[in-house]
Coordinates of N, CA and C and ligand atoms in Angstrom, one line a residue:
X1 N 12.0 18.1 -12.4 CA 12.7 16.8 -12.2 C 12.5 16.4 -10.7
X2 N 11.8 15.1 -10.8 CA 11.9 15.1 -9.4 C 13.3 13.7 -8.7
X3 N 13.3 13.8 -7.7 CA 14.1 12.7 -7.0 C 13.4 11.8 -6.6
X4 N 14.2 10.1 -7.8 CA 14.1 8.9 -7.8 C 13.7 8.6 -6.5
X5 N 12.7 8.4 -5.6 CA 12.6 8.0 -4.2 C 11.9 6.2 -4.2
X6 N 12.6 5.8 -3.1 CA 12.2 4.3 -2.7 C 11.4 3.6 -1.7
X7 N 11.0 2.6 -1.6 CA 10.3 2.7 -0.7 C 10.8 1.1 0.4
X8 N 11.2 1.1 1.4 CA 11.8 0.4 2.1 C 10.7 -0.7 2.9
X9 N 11.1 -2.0 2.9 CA 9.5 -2.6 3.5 C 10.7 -4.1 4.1
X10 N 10.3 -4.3 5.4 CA 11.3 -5.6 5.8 C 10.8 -6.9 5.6
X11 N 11.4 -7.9 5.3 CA 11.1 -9.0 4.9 C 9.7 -9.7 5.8
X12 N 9.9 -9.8 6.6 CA 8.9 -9.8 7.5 C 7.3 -8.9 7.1
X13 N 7.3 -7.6 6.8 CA 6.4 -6.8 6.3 C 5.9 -7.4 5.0
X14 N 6.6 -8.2 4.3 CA 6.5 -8.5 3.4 C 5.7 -9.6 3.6
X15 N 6.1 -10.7 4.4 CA 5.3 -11.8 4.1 C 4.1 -11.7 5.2
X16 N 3.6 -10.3 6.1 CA 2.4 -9.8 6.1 C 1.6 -9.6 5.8
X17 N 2.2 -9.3 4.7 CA 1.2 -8.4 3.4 C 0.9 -9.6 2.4
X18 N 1.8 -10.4 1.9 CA 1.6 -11.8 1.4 C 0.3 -12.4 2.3
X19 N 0.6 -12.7 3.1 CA -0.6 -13.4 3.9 C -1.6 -12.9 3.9
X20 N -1.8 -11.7 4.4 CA -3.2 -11.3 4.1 C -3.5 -11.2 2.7
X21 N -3.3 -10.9 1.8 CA -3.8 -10.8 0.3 C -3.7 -12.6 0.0
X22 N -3.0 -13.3 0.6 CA -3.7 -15.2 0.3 C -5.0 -15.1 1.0
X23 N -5.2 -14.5 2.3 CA -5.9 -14.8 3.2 C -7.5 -14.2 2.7
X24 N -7.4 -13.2 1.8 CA -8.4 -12.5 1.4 C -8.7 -12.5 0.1
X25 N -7.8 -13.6 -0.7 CA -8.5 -14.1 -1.8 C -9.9 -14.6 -1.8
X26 N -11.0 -14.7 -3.1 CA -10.7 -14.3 -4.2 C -10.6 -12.7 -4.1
X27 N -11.0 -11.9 -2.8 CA -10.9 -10.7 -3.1 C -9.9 -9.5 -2.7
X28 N -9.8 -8.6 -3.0 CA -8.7 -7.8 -2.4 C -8.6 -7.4 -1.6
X29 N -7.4 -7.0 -0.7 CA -7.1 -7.1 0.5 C -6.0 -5.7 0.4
X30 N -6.3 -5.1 1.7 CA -5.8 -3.8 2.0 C -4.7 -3.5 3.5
X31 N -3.9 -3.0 3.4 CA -3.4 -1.9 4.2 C -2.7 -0.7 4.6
X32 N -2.3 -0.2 5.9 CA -1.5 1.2 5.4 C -0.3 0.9 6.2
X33 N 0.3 1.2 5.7 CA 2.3 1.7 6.1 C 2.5 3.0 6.3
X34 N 3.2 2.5 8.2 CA 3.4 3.1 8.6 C 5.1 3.6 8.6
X35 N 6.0 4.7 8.7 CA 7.4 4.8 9.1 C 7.3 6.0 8.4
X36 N 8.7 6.5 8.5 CA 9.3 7.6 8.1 C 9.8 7.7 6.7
X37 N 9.9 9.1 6.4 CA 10.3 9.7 4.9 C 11.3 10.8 4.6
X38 N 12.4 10.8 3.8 CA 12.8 11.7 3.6 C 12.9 11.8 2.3
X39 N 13.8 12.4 1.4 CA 13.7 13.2 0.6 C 14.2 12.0 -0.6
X40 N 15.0 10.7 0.1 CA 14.9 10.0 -0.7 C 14.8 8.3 -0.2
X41 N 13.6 8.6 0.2 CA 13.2 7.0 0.5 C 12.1 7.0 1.8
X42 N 11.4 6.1 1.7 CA 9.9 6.1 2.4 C 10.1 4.8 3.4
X43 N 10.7 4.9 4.6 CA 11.0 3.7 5.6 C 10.0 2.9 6.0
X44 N 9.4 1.7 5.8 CA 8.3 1.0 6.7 C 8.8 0.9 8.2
X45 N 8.1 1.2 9.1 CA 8.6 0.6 10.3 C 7.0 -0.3 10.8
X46 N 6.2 0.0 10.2 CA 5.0 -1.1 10.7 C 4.0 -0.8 9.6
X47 N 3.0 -1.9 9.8 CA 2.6 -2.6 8.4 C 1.1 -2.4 9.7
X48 N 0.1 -2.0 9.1 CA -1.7 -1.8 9.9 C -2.4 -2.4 8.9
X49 N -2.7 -3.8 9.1 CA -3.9 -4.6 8.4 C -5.0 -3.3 8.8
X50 N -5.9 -4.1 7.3 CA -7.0 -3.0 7.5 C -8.0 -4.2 6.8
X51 N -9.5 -3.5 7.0 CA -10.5 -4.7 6.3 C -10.6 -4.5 4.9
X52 N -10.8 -5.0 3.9 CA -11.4 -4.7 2.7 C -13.5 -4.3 2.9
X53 N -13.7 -3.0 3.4 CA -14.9 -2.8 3.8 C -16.1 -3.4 2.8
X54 N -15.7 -3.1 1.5 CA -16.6 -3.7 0.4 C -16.3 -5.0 -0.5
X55 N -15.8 -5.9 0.0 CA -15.4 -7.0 -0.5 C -15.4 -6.7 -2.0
X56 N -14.3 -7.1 -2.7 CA -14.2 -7.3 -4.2 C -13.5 -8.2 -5.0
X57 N -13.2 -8.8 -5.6 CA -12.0 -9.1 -6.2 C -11.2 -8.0 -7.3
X58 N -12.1 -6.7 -7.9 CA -11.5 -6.2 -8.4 C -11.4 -4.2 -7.7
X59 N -11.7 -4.4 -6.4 CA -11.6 -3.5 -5.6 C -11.4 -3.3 -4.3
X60 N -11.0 -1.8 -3.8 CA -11.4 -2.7 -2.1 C -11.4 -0.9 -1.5
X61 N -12.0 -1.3 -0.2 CA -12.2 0.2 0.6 C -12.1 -0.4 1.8
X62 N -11.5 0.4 1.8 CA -10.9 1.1 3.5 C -11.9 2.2 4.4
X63 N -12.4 1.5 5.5 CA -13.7 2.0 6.0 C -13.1 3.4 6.6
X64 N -13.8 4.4 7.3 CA -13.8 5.3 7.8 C -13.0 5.6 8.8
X65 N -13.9 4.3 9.7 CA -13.2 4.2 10.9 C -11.4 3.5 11.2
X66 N -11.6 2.8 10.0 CA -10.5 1.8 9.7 C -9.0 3.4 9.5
X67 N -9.5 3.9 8.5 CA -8.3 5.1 8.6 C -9.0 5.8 10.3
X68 N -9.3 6.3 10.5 CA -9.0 6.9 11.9 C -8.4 6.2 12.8
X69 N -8.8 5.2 12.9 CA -7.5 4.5 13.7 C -6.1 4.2 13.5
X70 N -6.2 4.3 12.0 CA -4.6 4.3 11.2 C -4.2 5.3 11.7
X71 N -4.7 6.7 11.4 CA -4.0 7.8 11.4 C -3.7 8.4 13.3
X72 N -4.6 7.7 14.0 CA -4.4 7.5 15.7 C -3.2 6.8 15.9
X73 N -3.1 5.6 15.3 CA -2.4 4.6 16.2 C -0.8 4.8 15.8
X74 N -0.3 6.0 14.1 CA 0.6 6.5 13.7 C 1.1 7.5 14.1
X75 N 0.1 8.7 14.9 CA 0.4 9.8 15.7 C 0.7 9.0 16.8
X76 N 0.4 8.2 17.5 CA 0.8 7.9 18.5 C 1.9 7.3 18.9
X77 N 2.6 6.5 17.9 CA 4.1 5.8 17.7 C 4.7 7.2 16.8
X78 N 4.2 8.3 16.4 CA 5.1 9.6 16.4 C 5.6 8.9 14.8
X79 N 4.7 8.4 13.9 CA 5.0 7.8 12.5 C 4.3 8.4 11.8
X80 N 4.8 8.2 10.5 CA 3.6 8.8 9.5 C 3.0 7.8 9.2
X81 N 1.9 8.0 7.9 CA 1.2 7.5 6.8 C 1.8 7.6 5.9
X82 N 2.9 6.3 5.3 CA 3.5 6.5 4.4 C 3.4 5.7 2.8
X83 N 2.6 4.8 3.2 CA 2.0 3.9 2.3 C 0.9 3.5 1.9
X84 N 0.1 3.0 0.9 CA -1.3 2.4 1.5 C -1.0 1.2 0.3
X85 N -1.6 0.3 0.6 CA -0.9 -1.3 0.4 C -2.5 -1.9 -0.3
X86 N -2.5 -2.3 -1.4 CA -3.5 -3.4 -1.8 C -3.3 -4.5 -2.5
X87 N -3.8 -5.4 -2.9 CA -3.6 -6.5 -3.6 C -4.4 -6.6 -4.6
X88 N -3.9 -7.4 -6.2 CA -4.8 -7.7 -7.2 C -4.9 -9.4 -7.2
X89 N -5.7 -9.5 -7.0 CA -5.9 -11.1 -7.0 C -5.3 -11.7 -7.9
X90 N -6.5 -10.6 -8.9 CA -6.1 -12.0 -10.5 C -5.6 -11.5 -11.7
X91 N -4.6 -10.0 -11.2 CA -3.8 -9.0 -12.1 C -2.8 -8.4 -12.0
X92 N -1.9 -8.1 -13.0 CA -0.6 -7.2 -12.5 C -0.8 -6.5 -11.5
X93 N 0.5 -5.5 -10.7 CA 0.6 -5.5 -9.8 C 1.1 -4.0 -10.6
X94 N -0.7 -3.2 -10.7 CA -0.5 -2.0 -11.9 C -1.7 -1.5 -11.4
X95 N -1.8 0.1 -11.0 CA -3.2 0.5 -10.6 C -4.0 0.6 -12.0
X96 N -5.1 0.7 -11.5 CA -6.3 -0.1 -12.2 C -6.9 1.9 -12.4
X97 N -7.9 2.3 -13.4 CA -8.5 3.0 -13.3 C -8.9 4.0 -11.9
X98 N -9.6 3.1 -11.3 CA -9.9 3.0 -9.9 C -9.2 4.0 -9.0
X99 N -8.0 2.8 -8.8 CA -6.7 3.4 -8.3 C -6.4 4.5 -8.3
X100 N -6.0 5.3 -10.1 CA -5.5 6.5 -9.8 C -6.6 7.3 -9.8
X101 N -7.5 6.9 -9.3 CA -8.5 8.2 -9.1 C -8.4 8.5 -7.7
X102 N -8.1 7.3 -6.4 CA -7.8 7.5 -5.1 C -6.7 8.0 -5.3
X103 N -5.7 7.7 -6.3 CA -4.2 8.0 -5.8 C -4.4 9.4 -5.8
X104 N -5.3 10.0 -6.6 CA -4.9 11.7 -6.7 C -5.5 12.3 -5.2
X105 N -6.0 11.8 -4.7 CA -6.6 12.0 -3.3 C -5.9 11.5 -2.1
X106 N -5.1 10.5 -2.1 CA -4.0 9.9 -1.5 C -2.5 9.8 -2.0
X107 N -1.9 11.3 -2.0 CA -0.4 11.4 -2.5 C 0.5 10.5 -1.6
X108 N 0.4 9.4 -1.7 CA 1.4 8.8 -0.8 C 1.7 7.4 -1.8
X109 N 2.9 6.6 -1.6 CA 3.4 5.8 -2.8 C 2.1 4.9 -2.5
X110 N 1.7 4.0 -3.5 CA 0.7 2.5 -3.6 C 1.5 1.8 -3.9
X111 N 1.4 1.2 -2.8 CA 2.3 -0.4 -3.1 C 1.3 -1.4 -3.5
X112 N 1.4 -2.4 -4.9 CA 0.2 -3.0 -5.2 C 0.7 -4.6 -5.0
X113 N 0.2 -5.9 -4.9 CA 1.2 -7.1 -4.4 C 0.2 -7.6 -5.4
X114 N 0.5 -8.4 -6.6 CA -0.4 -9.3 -7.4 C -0.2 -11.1 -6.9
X115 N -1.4 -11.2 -6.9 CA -1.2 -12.5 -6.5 C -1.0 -13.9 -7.5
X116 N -1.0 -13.2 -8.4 CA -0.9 -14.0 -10.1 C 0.5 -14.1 -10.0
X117 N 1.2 -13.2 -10.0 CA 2.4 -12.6 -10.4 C 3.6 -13.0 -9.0
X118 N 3.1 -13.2 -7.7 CA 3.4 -13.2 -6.2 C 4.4 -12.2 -6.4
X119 N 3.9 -10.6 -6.7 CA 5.2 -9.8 -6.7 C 4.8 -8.3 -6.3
X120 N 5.5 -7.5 -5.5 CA 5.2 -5.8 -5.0 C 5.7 -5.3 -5.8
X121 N 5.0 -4.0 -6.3 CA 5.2 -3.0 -6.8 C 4.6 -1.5 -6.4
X122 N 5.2 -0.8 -6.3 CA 5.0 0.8 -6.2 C 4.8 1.4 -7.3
X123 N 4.1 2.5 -6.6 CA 3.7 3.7 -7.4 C 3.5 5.2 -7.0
X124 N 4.0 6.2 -7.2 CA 3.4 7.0 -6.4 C 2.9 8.5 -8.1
X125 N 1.4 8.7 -7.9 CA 0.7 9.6 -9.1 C 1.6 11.2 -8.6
X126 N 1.8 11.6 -9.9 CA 2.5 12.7 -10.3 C 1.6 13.6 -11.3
X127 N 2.5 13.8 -12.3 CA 1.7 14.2 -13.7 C 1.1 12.8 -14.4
X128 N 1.9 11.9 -13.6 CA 1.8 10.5 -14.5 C 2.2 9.6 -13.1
X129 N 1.8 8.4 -13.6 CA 2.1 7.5 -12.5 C 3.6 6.9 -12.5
X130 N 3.9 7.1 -11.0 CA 5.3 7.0 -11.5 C 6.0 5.6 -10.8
X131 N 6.5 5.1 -11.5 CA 7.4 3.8 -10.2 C 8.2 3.8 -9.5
X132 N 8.2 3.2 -8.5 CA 9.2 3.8 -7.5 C 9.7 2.3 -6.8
X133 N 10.7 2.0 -6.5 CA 11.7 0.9 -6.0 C 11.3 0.6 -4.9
X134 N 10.6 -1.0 -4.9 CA 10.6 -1.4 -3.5 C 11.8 -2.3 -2.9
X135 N 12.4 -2.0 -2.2 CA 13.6 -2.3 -1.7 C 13.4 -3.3 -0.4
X136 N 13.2 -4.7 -0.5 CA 13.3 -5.5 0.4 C 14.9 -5.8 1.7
X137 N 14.6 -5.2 2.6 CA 15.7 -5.8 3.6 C 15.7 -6.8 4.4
Ligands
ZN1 ZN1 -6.0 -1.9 -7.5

């Protein structure tokens, strides 16, 4: 049994991430969240635009360099990697095949923002994919 965990994102982070997934229509649009975690709840404290390296509308990658500098510029504000953030242009706000094949290589929650739908959703892969509460402040 595990513990119900949430994931914290401020209103502000919010309409970041909104913007960029308008801004990167028709294709998908990516980032990582940055902040702290305990045992029950995943804090945003900063939001790292990232490129969509392979333009898609029904995928997206995160270049090489693009995470090394995530994972630099989060050691260095003394943060984790606590999120990784994408958008579906023109679908629920549900990982896609794709998805949980990264998710099993990236244990960290997916926060997905559909732009059909204008709505965030979490996830973080288990035995099963599990949902997890995104909690706007
Ligand atoms: Zn996806």
């Amino acid at each position: 049994m595990t513990l119900q965990k949430k994931i914290v994102l401020s209103k502000n982070h919010i309409d970041i991430l909104r913007n960029h997934a308008k801004q990167n229509k028709p294709n998908e649009s990516c980032a990582i969240l940055f902040g702290k975690s305990d045992s029950s709840q995943f804090l945003t404290s900063d939001v790292f635009l990232t490129k969509n390296s392979e333009p898609s509308p029904v995928n997206f990658t995160i270049s090489n360099d693009d995470l090394i500098r995530a994972y630099e510029e989060s050691e260095k504000r003394n943060l984790e990697v606590i999120g990784i953030f994408h958008s579906h242009p023109d679908s629920i706000a549900y990982p896609s095949s794709t998805d949980r094949q990264y998710m099993e290589v990236n244990p960290v929650p997916w926060i997905i923002y559909s732009n059909t739908k204008d709505e965030f959703r979490a996830y973080i892969l288990e035995s099963a994919i599990i949902p997890i509460d995104v909690t706007i402040l």
